[in-house]
Tab-separated table of C-alpha atoms and ligand atoms in Angstrom:
chain	number	residue	atom	x	y	z
A	13	UNK	CA	-24.557	-17.422	0.111
A	14	UNK	CA	-21.249	-18.479	-1.446
A	15	UNK	CA	-18.775	-20.931	0.031
A	16	UNK	CA	-15.152	-20.586	-1.035
A	17	UNK	CA	-13.133	-23.675	-0.181
A	18	UNK	CA	-9.385	-24.143	0.221
A	19	UNK	CA	-6.596	-23.830	2.741
A	20	UNK	CA	-7.449	-20.745	4.782
A	21	UNK	CA	-4.859	-18.436	6.365
A	22	UNK	CA	-5.535	-15.334	8.422
A	23	UNK	CA	-4.375	-13.563	11.587
A	24	UNK	CA	-5.870	-12.772	14.969
A	25	UNK	CA	-2.985	-10.566	16.094
A	26	UNK	CA	0.398	-9.112	15.221
A	27	UNK	CA	3.087	-11.804	14.743
A	28	UNK	CA	5.784	-9.234	15.475
A	29	UNK	CA	4.408	-8.778	18.996
A	30	UNK	CA	2.928	-12.167	19.888
A	31	UNK	CA	4.052	-15.767	19.406
A	32	UNK	CA	3.258	-16.753	15.833
A	33	UNK	CA	1.274	-19.849	16.800
A	34	UNK	CA	-1.005	-17.707	18.947
A	35	UNK	CA	-1.978	-15.251	16.218
A	36	UNK	CA	-2.099	-17.385	13.082
A	37	UNK	CA	-5.427	-18.952	12.135
A	38	UNK	CA	-4.935	-21.758	9.645
A	39	UNK	CA	-7.470	-24.255	8.362
A	40	UNK	CA	-5.927	-26.929	6.124
A	41	UNK	CA	-9.309	-27.709	4.580
A	42	UNK	CA	-11.292	-24.592	5.250
A	43	UNK	CA	-14.091	-22.469	3.923
A	44	UNK	CA	-15.052	-18.833	3.793
A	45	UNK	CA	-18.785	-18.129	3.641
A	46	UNK	CA	-19.673	-14.912	1.854
A	47	UNK	CA	-22.923	-13.038	1.556
A	48	UNK	CA	-23.687	-9.539	0.249
A	49	UNK	CA	-20.027	-8.663	-0.047
A	50	UNK	CA	-19.120	-9.684	3.479
A	51	UNK	CA	-17.611	-12.679	5.157
A	52	UNK	CA	-20.215	-14.297	7.378
A	53	UNK	CA	-18.318	-17.353	8.594
A	54	UNK	CA	-14.869	-18.957	8.434
A	55	UNK	CA	-14.233	-22.537	9.488
A	56	UNK	CA	-13.647	-26.142	8.474
A	57	UNK	CA	-15.016	-26.885	4.994
A	58	UNK	CA	-17.048	-29.888	6.147
A	59	UNK	CA	-18.769	-27.958	8.918
A	60	UNK	CA	-19.679	-25.011	6.705
A	61	UNK	CA	-20.898	-27.227	3.864
A	62	UNK	CA	-23.191	-29.092	6.253
A	63	UNK	CA	-24.448	-25.851	7.756
A	64	UNK	CA	-25.131	-24.279	4.332
A	65	UNK	CA	-26.168	-27.039	1.936
A	66	UNK	CA	-27.737	-24.547	-0.513
A	67	UNK	CA	-24.653	-22.374	-0.832
A	68	UNK	CA	-22.923	-21.956	-4.168
A	69	UNK	CA	-19.528	-23.669	-3.780
A	70	UNK	CA	-16.222	-22.710	-5.384
A	71	UNK	CA	-13.533	-25.204	-4.441
A	72	UNK	CA	-9.887	-24.215	-4.807
A	73	UNK	CA	-8.569	-27.520	-3.467
A	74	UNK	CA	-5.183	-27.140	-1.773
A	75	UNK	CA	-4.740	-23.506	-2.824
A	76	UNK	CA	-4.392	-20.957	-0.054
A	77	UNK	CA	-7.183	-18.459	0.613
A	78	UNK	CA	-6.006	-15.215	2.228
A	79	UNK	CA	-7.279	-11.717	2.641
A	80	UNK	CA	-6.428	-9.814	-0.540
A	81	UNK	CA	-3.130	-7.958	-0.504
A	82	UNK	CA	-3.113	-4.307	0.538
A	83	UNK	CA	-0.579	-2.055	-1.184
A	84	UNK	CA	-0.294	1.024	1.008
A	85	UNK	CA	1.778	3.329	-1.225
A	86	UNK	CA	1.687	3.441	-5.012
A	87	UNK	CA	1.770	5.952	-7.814
A	88	UNK	CA	-0.600	4.510	-10.395
A	89	UNK	CA	0.400	7.247	-12.898
A	90	UNK	CA	3.918	5.778	-12.947
A	91	UNK	CA	2.689	2.432	-14.296
A	92	UNK	CA	4.137	3.069	-17.754
A	93	UNK	CA	7.561	4.156	-16.439
A	94	UNK	CA	8.128	1.282	-14.007
A	95	UNK	CA	11.632	-0.176	-14.331
A	96	UNK	CA	13.253	2.949	-15.761
A	97	UNK	CA	17.013	2.603	-15.663
A	98	UNK	CA	19.705	4.253	-13.735
A	99	UNK	CA	18.805	7.353	-11.702
A	100	UNK	CA	18.675	8.335	-8.085
A	101	UNK	CA	15.495	9.794	-6.636
A	102	UNK	CA	15.564	13.439	-7.689
A	103	UNK	CA	16.957	12.693	-11.172
A	104	UNK	CA	14.532	9.802	-11.543
A	105	UNK	CA	11.612	12.078	-10.722
A	106	UNK	CA	12.750	14.742	-13.197
A	107	UNK	CA	13.724	12.355	-15.979
A	108	UNK	CA	10.959	9.776	-15.952
A	109	UNK	CA	8.230	10.535	-13.459
A	110	UNK	CA	7.356	14.171	-14.021
A	111	UNK	CA	7.232	13.938	-17.844
A	112	UNK	CA	4.918	10.933	-17.592
A	113	UNK	CA	2.732	12.588	-14.930
A	114	UNK	CA	2.423	15.647	-17.198
A	115	UNK	CA	0.614	13.451	-19.726
A	116	UNK	CA	-2.241	13.012	-17.233
A	117	UNK	CA	-3.560	16.401	-18.276
A	118	UNK	CA	-5.325	14.238	-20.858
A	119	UNK	CA	-8.216	12.444	-19.115
A	120	UNK	CA	-8.168	9.682	-21.752
A	121	UNK	CA	-4.573	8.901	-20.833
A	122	UNK	CA	-5.482	8.805	-17.147
A	123	UNK	CA	-8.329	6.388	-17.820
A	124	UNK	CA	-6.170	4.135	-19.986
A	125	UNK	CA	-3.367	3.934	-17.411
A	126	UNK	CA	-5.780	3.475	-14.483
A	127	UNK	CA	-7.384	0.526	-16.298
A	128	UNK	CA	-4.002	-1.015	-17.084
A	129	UNK	CA	-2.888	-0.445	-13.507
A	130	UNK	CA	-5.881	-2.168	-11.923
A	131	UNK	CA	-5.620	-5.071	-14.368
A	132	UNK	CA	-2.000	-5.532	-13.327
A	133	UNK	CA	-2.493	-5.256	-9.581
A	134	UNK	CA	-5.554	-7.479	-9.418
A	135	UNK	CA	-3.697	-10.098	-11.485
A	136	UNK	CA	-1.154	-9.947	-8.667
A	137	UNK	CA	-3.746	-10.501	-5.947
A	138	UNK	CA	-3.919	-6.940	-4.647
A	139	UNK	CA	-7.428	-5.827	-3.723
A	140	UNK	CA	-6.683	-2.491	-2.033
A	141	UNK	CA	-4.293	0.220	-3.202
A	142	UNK	CA	-3.412	3.598	-1.731
A	143	UNK	CA	-2.342	5.781	-4.618
A	144	UNK	CA	-0.916	9.146	-5.382
A	145	UNK	CA	-2.656	10.412	-8.511
A	146	UNK	CA	-1.245	13.441	-10.389
A	147	UNK	CA	-1.960	17.133	-9.876
A	148	UNK	CA	-4.858	16.784	-12.339
A	149	UNK	CA	-8.264	16.238	-10.727
A	150	UNK	CA	-9.260	14.045	-13.685
A	151	UNK	CA	-6.515	11.604	-12.701
A	152	UNK	CA	-8.316	11.096	-9.393
A	153	UNK	CA	-11.642	10.545	-11.120
A	154	UNK	CA	-10.031	7.986	-13.455
A	155	UNK	CA	-8.501	6.111	-10.511
A	156	UNK	CA	-11.662	5.857	-8.441
A	157	UNK	CA	-13.854	5.148	-11.481
A	158	UNK	CA	-11.723	2.230	-12.675
A	159	UNK	CA	-11.509	0.824	-9.134
A	160	UNK	CA	-15.282	1.019	-8.736
A	161	UNK	CA	-15.758	-0.874	-12.002
A	162	UNK	CA	-13.863	-3.739	-10.382
A	163	UNK	CA	-15.505	-3.461	-6.970
A	164	UNK	CA	-12.244	-2.601	-5.241
A	165	UNK	CA	-11.804	-0.783	-1.950
A	166	UNK	CA	-9.190	1.827	-2.810
A	167	UNK	CA	-7.748	5.005	-1.394
A	168	UNK	CA	-6.053	7.876	-3.144
A	169	UNK	CA	-5.808	11.552	-3.752
A	170	UNK	CA	-4.688	14.383	-5.960
A	171	UNK	CA	-0.934	14.899	-5.672
A	172	UNK	CA	-0.220	18.499	-4.733
A	173	UNK	CA	2.923	20.319	-5.941
A	174	UNK	CA	3.390	24.053	-6.309
A	175	UNK	CA	7.161	24.293	-6.737
A	176	UNK	CA	10.205	22.372	-7.983
A	177	UNK	CA	8.127	20.630	-10.605
A	178	UNK	CA	7.971	21.371	-14.348
A	179	UNK	CA	5.458	23.543	-16.153
A	180	UNK	CA	2.162	21.774	-16.448
A	181	UNK	CA	2.740	19.901	-13.227
A	182	UNK	CA	2.269	22.617	-10.636
A	183	UNK	CA	-0.862	23.758	-8.882
A	184	UNK	CA	-0.986	26.509	-6.246
A	185	UNK	CA	-1.676	26.553	-2.537
A	186	UNK	CA	-5.230	27.702	-3.190
A	187	UNK	CA	-6.024	25.415	-6.117
A	188	UNK	CA	-4.528	22.429	-4.295
A	189	UNK	CA	-6.809	23.154	-1.356
A	190	UNK	CA	-9.878	23.795	-3.511
A	191	UNK	CA	-9.401	20.822	-5.843
A	192	UNK	CA	-8.552	18.440	-2.994
A	193	UNK	CA	-11.589	19.587	-1.040
A	194	UNK	CA	-13.909	19.164	-3.989
A	195	UNK	CA	-12.520	15.723	-4.824
A	196	UNK	CA	-12.691	14.707	-1.165
A	197	UNK	CA	-16.306	15.781	-0.890
A	198	UNK	CA	-17.170	13.914	-4.064
A	199	UNK	CA	-15.239	10.674	-3.531
A	200	UNK	CA	-14.683	10.057	0.175
A	201	UNK	CA	-17.047	7.283	1.230
A	202	UNK	CA	-18.568	6.960	-2.239
A	203	UNK	CA	-18.899	3.200	-2.685
A	204	UNK	CA	-15.579	1.759	-1.612
A	205	UNK	CA	-13.500	4.897	-2.265
A	206	UNK	CA	-11.608	6.844	0.378
A	207	UNK	CA	-9.932	10.155	-0.269
A	208	UNK	CA	-6.357	10.751	0.927
A	209	UNK	CA	-4.968	14.280	1.256
A	210	UNK	CA	-1.709	14.154	-0.720
A	211	UNK	CA	1.101	16.704	-0.555
A	212	UNK	CA	3.765	14.900	-2.620
A	213	UNK	CA	6.677	15.773	-0.309
A	214	UNK	CA	8.192	18.836	1.325
A	215	UNK	CA	10.467	19.823	-1.620
A	216	UNK	CA	7.566	20.203	-4.058
A	217	UNK	CA	5.268	22.242	-1.822
A	218	UNK	CA	5.643	25.806	-0.606
A	219	UNK	CA	4.994	26.477	3.071
A	220	UNK	CA	1.700	28.056	1.935
A	221	UNK	CA	0.613	24.850	0.246
A	222	UNK	CA	1.608	22.632	3.177
A	223	UNK	CA	-0.282	24.985	5.451
A	224	UNK	CA	-3.405	24.878	3.254
A	225	UNK	CA	-3.351	21.078	3.168
A	226	UNK	CA	-2.799	20.939	6.929
A	227	UNK	CA	-5.905	23.103	7.277
A	228	UNK	CA	-7.862	20.808	4.963
A	229	UNK	CA	-6.818	17.782	7.023
A	230	UNK	CA	-7.953	19.526	10.203
A	231	UNK	CA	-11.338	20.082	8.557
A	232	UNK	CA	-11.464	16.442	7.432
A	233	UNK	CA	-9.773	14.280	10.051
A	234	UNK	CA	-11.803	11.324	8.735
A	235	UNK	CA	-9.405	11.213	5.774
A	236	UNK	CA	-5.889	9.869	5.710
A	237	UNK	CA	-2.962	12.052	4.654
A	238	UNK	CA	-0.018	10.664	2.678
A	239	UNK	CA	3.428	12.000	1.860
A	240	UNK	CA	7.083	10.972	1.589
A	241	UNK	CA	9.797	11.313	4.213
A	242	UNK	CA	13.523	10.575	4.486
A	243	UNK	CA	13.917	8.382	1.456
A	244	UNK	CA	17.366	9.528	0.304
A	245	UNK	CA	20.173	11.597	1.848
A	246	UNK	CA	20.165	14.140	-1.010
A	247	UNK	CA	16.452	14.666	-0.488
A	248	UNK	CA	16.923	15.186	3.254
A	249	UNK	CA	19.660	17.767	2.603
A	250	UNK	CA	17.373	19.550	0.119
A	251	UNK	CA	14.595	19.734	2.700
A	252	UNK	CA	17.053	21.188	5.226
A	253	UNK	CA	17.950	23.895	2.662
A	254	UNK	CA	14.340	24.673	1.800
A	255	UNK	CA	13.155	24.764	5.434
A	256	UNK	CA	16.167	26.063	7.382
A	257	UNK	CA	14.181	26.627	10.564
A	258	UNK	CA	12.896	23.039	10.821
A	259	UNK	CA	14.635	20.739	13.300
A	260	UNK	CA	14.494	17.853	10.838
A	261	UNK	CA	12.403	16.549	7.931
A	262	UNK	CA	9.472	15.454	10.104
A	263	UNK	CA	9.423	18.860	11.782
A	264	UNK	CA	8.456	20.434	8.444
A	265	UNK	CA	5.319	18.315	8.331
A	266	UNK	CA	4.668	18.787	12.054
A	267	UNK	CA	4.823	22.537	11.597
A	268	UNK	CA	1.938	22.412	9.145
A	269	UNK	CA	-0.230	19.944	11.028
A	270	UNK	CA	0.616	17.083	8.698
A	271	UNK	CA	1.614	14.471	11.271
A	272	UNK	CA	-0.847	12.550	13.379
A	273	UNK	CA	-3.038	9.468	13.409
A	274	UNK	CA	-3.854	8.694	9.776
A	275	UNK	CA	-0.635	10.130	8.349
A	276	UNK	CA	1.030	7.661	5.972
A	277	UNK	CA	4.725	8.457	5.776
A	278	UNK	CA	6.269	6.801	2.726
A	279	UNK	CA	9.770	5.285	2.939
A	280	UNK	CA	10.879	6.607	6.381
A	281	UNK	CA	14.347	5.122	6.021
A	282	UNK	CA	16.862	7.612	7.383
A	283	UNK	CA	15.000	8.790	10.484
A	284	UNK	CA	16.597	10.473	13.456
A	285	UNK	CA	15.867	9.363	16.996
A	286	UNK	CA	13.684	12.414	17.488
A	287	UNK	CA	11.707	11.676	14.370
A	288	UNK	CA	11.141	8.073	15.390
A	289	UNK	CA	9.963	9.091	18.826
A	290	UNK	CA	7.581	11.728	17.422
A	291	UNK	CA	6.169	9.426	14.757
A	292	UNK	CA	5.364	6.897	17.462
A	293	UNK	CA	3.988	9.492	19.844
A	294	UNK	CA	1.759	11.011	17.156
A	295	UNK	CA	0.708	7.536	15.949
A	296	UNK	CA	1.566	8.070	12.303
A	297	UNK	CA	2.065	5.084	9.992
A	298	UNK	CA	5.347	4.262	8.310
A	299	UNK	CA	5.154	2.709	4.876
A	300	UNK	CA	7.915	0.318	3.874
A	301	UNK	CA	8.606	0.200	0.123
A	302	UNK	CA	11.394	-2.367	-0.168
A	303	UNK	CA	11.613	-2.936	-3.945
A	304	UNK	CA	11.705	0.815	-4.476
A	305	UNK	CA	14.278	1.375	-1.764
A	306	UNK	CA	16.653	-1.108	-3.363
A	307	UNK	CA	15.801	-0.156	-6.956
A	308	UNK	CA	16.371	3.600	-6.497
A	309	UNK	CA	19.200	2.910	-4.056
A	310	UNK	CA	17.557	4.613	-1.093
A	311	UNK	CA	18.528	2.444	1.865
A	312	UNK	CA	17.501	-0.280	4.273
A	313	UNK	CA	14.337	0.283	6.319
A	314	UNK	CA	14.789	-0.724	9.956
A	315	UNK	CA	11.828	-3.100	10.214
A	316	UNK	CA	13.052	-4.881	13.328
A	317	UNK	CA	13.888	-1.748	15.287
A	318	UNK	CA	10.801	0.190	14.248
A	319	UNK	CA	8.478	-2.728	15.014
A	320	UNK	CA	10.177	-3.261	18.374
A	321	UNK	CA	9.470	0.348	19.331
A	322	UNK	CA	5.813	-0.154	18.418
A	323	UNK	CA	5.524	1.799	15.184
A	324	UNK	CA	2.519	1.234	12.939
A	325	UNK	CA	3.948	-0.128	9.668
A	326	UNK	CA	2.470	-0.931	6.273
A	327	UNK	CA	3.994	-2.602	3.233
A	328	UNK	CA	3.931	-1.220	-0.302
A	329	UNK	CA	5.238	-1.616	-3.830
A	330	UNK	CA	5.720	2.123	-4.497
A	331	UNK	CA	4.940	1.512	-8.158
A	332	UNK	CA	6.746	2.754	-10.328
A	333	UNK	CA	9.764	3.658	-8.115
A	334	UNK	CA	9.214	0.111	-6.954
A	335	UNK	CA	10.122	-2.484	-9.517
A	336	UNK	CA	7.095	-4.781	-9.199
A	337	UNK	CA	3.314	-4.743	-8.962
A	338	UNK	CA	3.449	-7.918	-6.871
A	339	UNK	CA	3.072	-7.950	-3.107
A	340	UNK	CA	4.715	-11.406	-3.149
A	341	UNK	CA	7.826	-9.850	-4.682
A	342	UNK	CA	7.481	-7.022	-2.172
A	343	UNK	CA	7.407	-9.469	0.758
A	344	UNK	CA	10.533	-11.116	-0.684
A	345	UNK	CA	12.273	-7.753	-0.877
A	346	UNK	CA	11.203	-6.936	2.695
A	347	UNK	CA	12.744	-10.226	3.777
A	348	UNK	CA	15.994	-9.477	1.952
A	349	UNK	CA	16.236	-5.902	3.212
A	350	UNK	CA	15.668	-7.024	6.798
A	351	UNK	CA	18.316	-9.711	6.326
A	352	UNK	CA	20.824	-7.118	5.191
A	353	UNK	CA	20.223	-5.452	8.561
A	354	UNK	CA	20.632	-8.745	10.409
A	355	UNK	CA	16.971	-9.619	11.022
A	356	UNK	CA	15.106	-12.655	9.653
A	357	UNK	CA	11.440	-11.902	9.121
A	358	UNK	CA	9.203	-14.937	9.539
A	359	UNK	CA	6.878	-15.806	6.624
A	360	UNK	CA	3.952	-15.148	8.964
A	361	UNK	CA	5.286	-11.644	9.625
A	362	UNK	CA	5.693	-10.985	5.890
A	363	UNK	CA	2.176	-12.211	5.095
A	364	UNK	CA	0.755	-10.199	7.982
A	365	UNK	CA	2.496	-7.065	6.698
A	366	UNK	CA	0.909	-7.510	3.253
A	367	UNK	CA	-2.577	-8.019	4.674
A	368	UNK	CA	-3.613	-7.316	8.280
A	369	UNK	CA	-0.615	-5.116	9.087
A	370	UNK	CA	-1.186	-2.923	6.070
A	371	UNK	CA	-4.899	-2.714	6.919
A	372	UNK	CA	-3.915	-1.504	10.371
A	373	UNK	CA	-1.467	1.013	8.910
A	374	UNK	CA	-4.267	2.568	6.856
A	375	UNK	CA	-6.720	2.236	9.755
A	376	UNK	CA	-9.055	-0.124	7.955
A	377	UNK	CA	-8.448	-3.219	10.035
A	378	UNK	CA	-12.146	-3.281	10.965
A	379	UNK	CA	-13.054	-3.811	7.291
A	380	UNK	CA	-10.230	-5.471	5.351
A	381	UNK	CA	-7.007	-7.423	5.846
A	382	UNK	CA	-8.303	-10.478	7.687
A	383	UNK	CA	-10.826	-13.240	7.114
A	384	UNK	CA	-13.425	-13.066	9.851
A	385	UNK	CA	-17.182	-12.612	10.139
A	386	UNK	CA	-18.202	-9.046	9.301
A	387	UNK	CA	-15.109	-8.289	7.250
A	388	UNK	CA	-15.443	-7.306	3.616
A	389	UNK	CA	-14.934	-10.252	1.275
A	390	UNK	CA	-11.718	-9.305	-0.554
A	391	UNK	CA	-9.746	-12.492	-1.083
A	392	UNK	CA	-6.740	-13.775	-2.942
A	393	UNK	CA	-6.328	-17.475	-3.670
A	394	UNK	CA	-2.714	-18.568	-3.994
A	395	UNK	CA	-1.401	-21.628	-5.802
A	396	UNK	CA	1.525	-22.823	-3.681
A	397	UNK	CA	3.044	-24.783	-6.577
A	398	UNK	CA	2.740	-22.241	-9.377
A	399	UNK	CA	6.048	-22.881	-11.136
A	400	UNK	CA	8.304	-25.943	-11.390
A	401	UNK	CA	10.910	-24.295	-9.160
A	402	UNK	CA	8.370	-23.454	-6.457
A	403	UNK	CA	6.554	-26.787	-6.766
A	404	UNK	CA	9.664	-28.904	-6.266
A	405	UNK	CA	10.654	-26.897	-3.166
A	406	UNK	CA	7.141	-26.858	-1.715
A	407	UNK	CA	6.916	-30.633	-2.206
A	408	UNK	CA	9.554	-30.994	0.540
A	409	UNK	CA	7.665	-28.758	2.964
A	410	UNK	CA	6.747	-30.155	6.347
A	411	UNK	CA	4.981	-27.090	7.705
A	412	UNK	CA	2.656	-24.397	6.388
A	413	UNK	CA	5.506	-21.876	6.497
A	414	UNK	CA	7.850	-24.110	4.509
A	415	UNK	CA	5.091	-24.540	1.966
A	416	UNK	CA	4.433	-20.796	1.777
A	417	UNK	CA	7.951	-19.369	1.806
A	418	UNK	CA	9.012	-20.539	-1.703
A	419	UNK	CA	5.976	-18.701	-3.096
A	420	UNK	CA	6.844	-15.572	-1.105
A	421	UNK	CA	10.412	-15.628	-2.405
A	422	UNK	CA	9.830	-16.797	-5.976
A	423	UNK	CA	6.132	-16.259	-6.663
A	424	UNK	CA	4.544	-13.787	-9.055
A	425	UNK	CA	1.193	-13.367	-10.793
A	426	UNK	CA	1.315	-17.019	-11.853
A	427	UNK	CA	0.731	-17.888	-8.186
A	428	UNK	CA	-2.544	-15.970	-8.125
A	429	UNK	CA	-5.222	-18.575	-8.748
A	430	UNK	CA	-8.211	-16.305	-8.073
A	431	UNK	CA	-9.207	-12.917	-6.713
A	432	UNK	CA	-12.491	-11.949	-5.097
A	433	UNK	CA	-13.473	-8.364	-4.437
A	434	UNK	CA	-16.483	-7.315	-2.416
A	435	UNK	CA	-17.776	-10.900	-2.448
A	436	UNK	CA	-17.607	-11.266	-6.223
A	437	UNK	CA	-15.134	-13.289	-8.231
A	438	UNK	CA	-12.955	-10.827	-10.122
A	439	UNK	CA	-10.385	-13.303	-11.424
A	440	UNK	CA	-11.178	-16.946	-11.204
L	516	GUN	N1	9.338	11.292	-3.479
L	516	GUN	C1	8.538	12.225	-4.014
L	516	GUN	N2	7.853	11.736	-5.059
L	516	GUN	C2	8.213	10.464	-5.188
L	516	GUN	C3	7.849	9.426	-6.091
L	516	GUN	O1	7.040	9.582	-7.000
L	516	GUN	N3	8.459	8.227	-5.901
L	516	GUN	C4	9.350	8.006	-4.916
L	516	GUN	N4	9.908	6.801	-4.773
L	516	GUN	N5	9.725	8.965	-4.064
L	516	GUN	C5	9.166	10.175	-4.203
L	517	ZN	ZN1	5.961	7.320	-3.432
């Protein structure tokens, strides 16, 4: 058994729907006991040390131990084009994204970028990612292989596109179905991998392809499905042109059986009332990508309104449309975006979104996202005084939240003191 000591923070409920004090579990001097990749006990450090005198102890002092961050929407193949200047969504895809994704025809390139990607995200305290790969099956193999080397629980799938994409970056309805099915059968449930059925978005799939992937999802409801919806106005207008009979953007996906529990709908900014009601009714998840939505100029996600109506919401970087690999930076952006809409998100709500809330959005809250007996031992350890600017502000803090908020707003990979994945120290 291993005992990991520090200040422990986790959640027993949703701080958007219950008083914060009732759902936050905080142990100033706490311990997490880990055995065979799982958490077996969480409690005061003294109590756990007495109960387990033989345990191997790692003491992080005043640093904060949390469930590892969960990034619910990324494009690992865009790692090398993150922070590309100056384009709106469709131009940005054509100018930067598609040319880079074309390079993933080379499996060596896929492996190199996947390794770089996981080095970057783990350095930022992220232990679970949900990624779009490229149309190339090898890009999926590279992603899951590199994650397994690090012991990470990850999700992802082959991106499917059979129109409005350049040569070398299109599959077909049939090959998308066949390749996705084969990859799903190989990877889903292998170690800590989960396969996600991945039509990129309505503009890059023919009705035939959306229909084939809807059929695949019906055959494999144990998998999640991910796509994009209502990110930018130009995109929404394009979808209306391509699918003139659909009532709205969501209706396109509904038509092909691509909305339901386990659907991860990326961005979901400019939704109509009907779409919001249907997303809730069908229990899909909405994925908020705040650094991307500001970076590409997409718009302001309605966190307060969507939470109030009971939507299931996850948080994500959207690397490389997003401008950071850090979930701390992403929480900061979520705070700022909500503020621009007149809502102040509490630090507890931001931290919940990056951990337990995101686990719930990807329907893995029984395994990851909180620190409790039986949960998988994926942890991040955060230094709450990682830079001079943060340290001098945190020194004035009188509460946990005052101590944490400067790190949320100004923290980066320097705040990540350690990372544990599957009960093993990955960065320490
Ligand atoms: N919509 C379709 N593909 C993408 C993508 O790669 N990034 C973002 N931000 N939006 C998309
Ligand atoms: Zn995306």
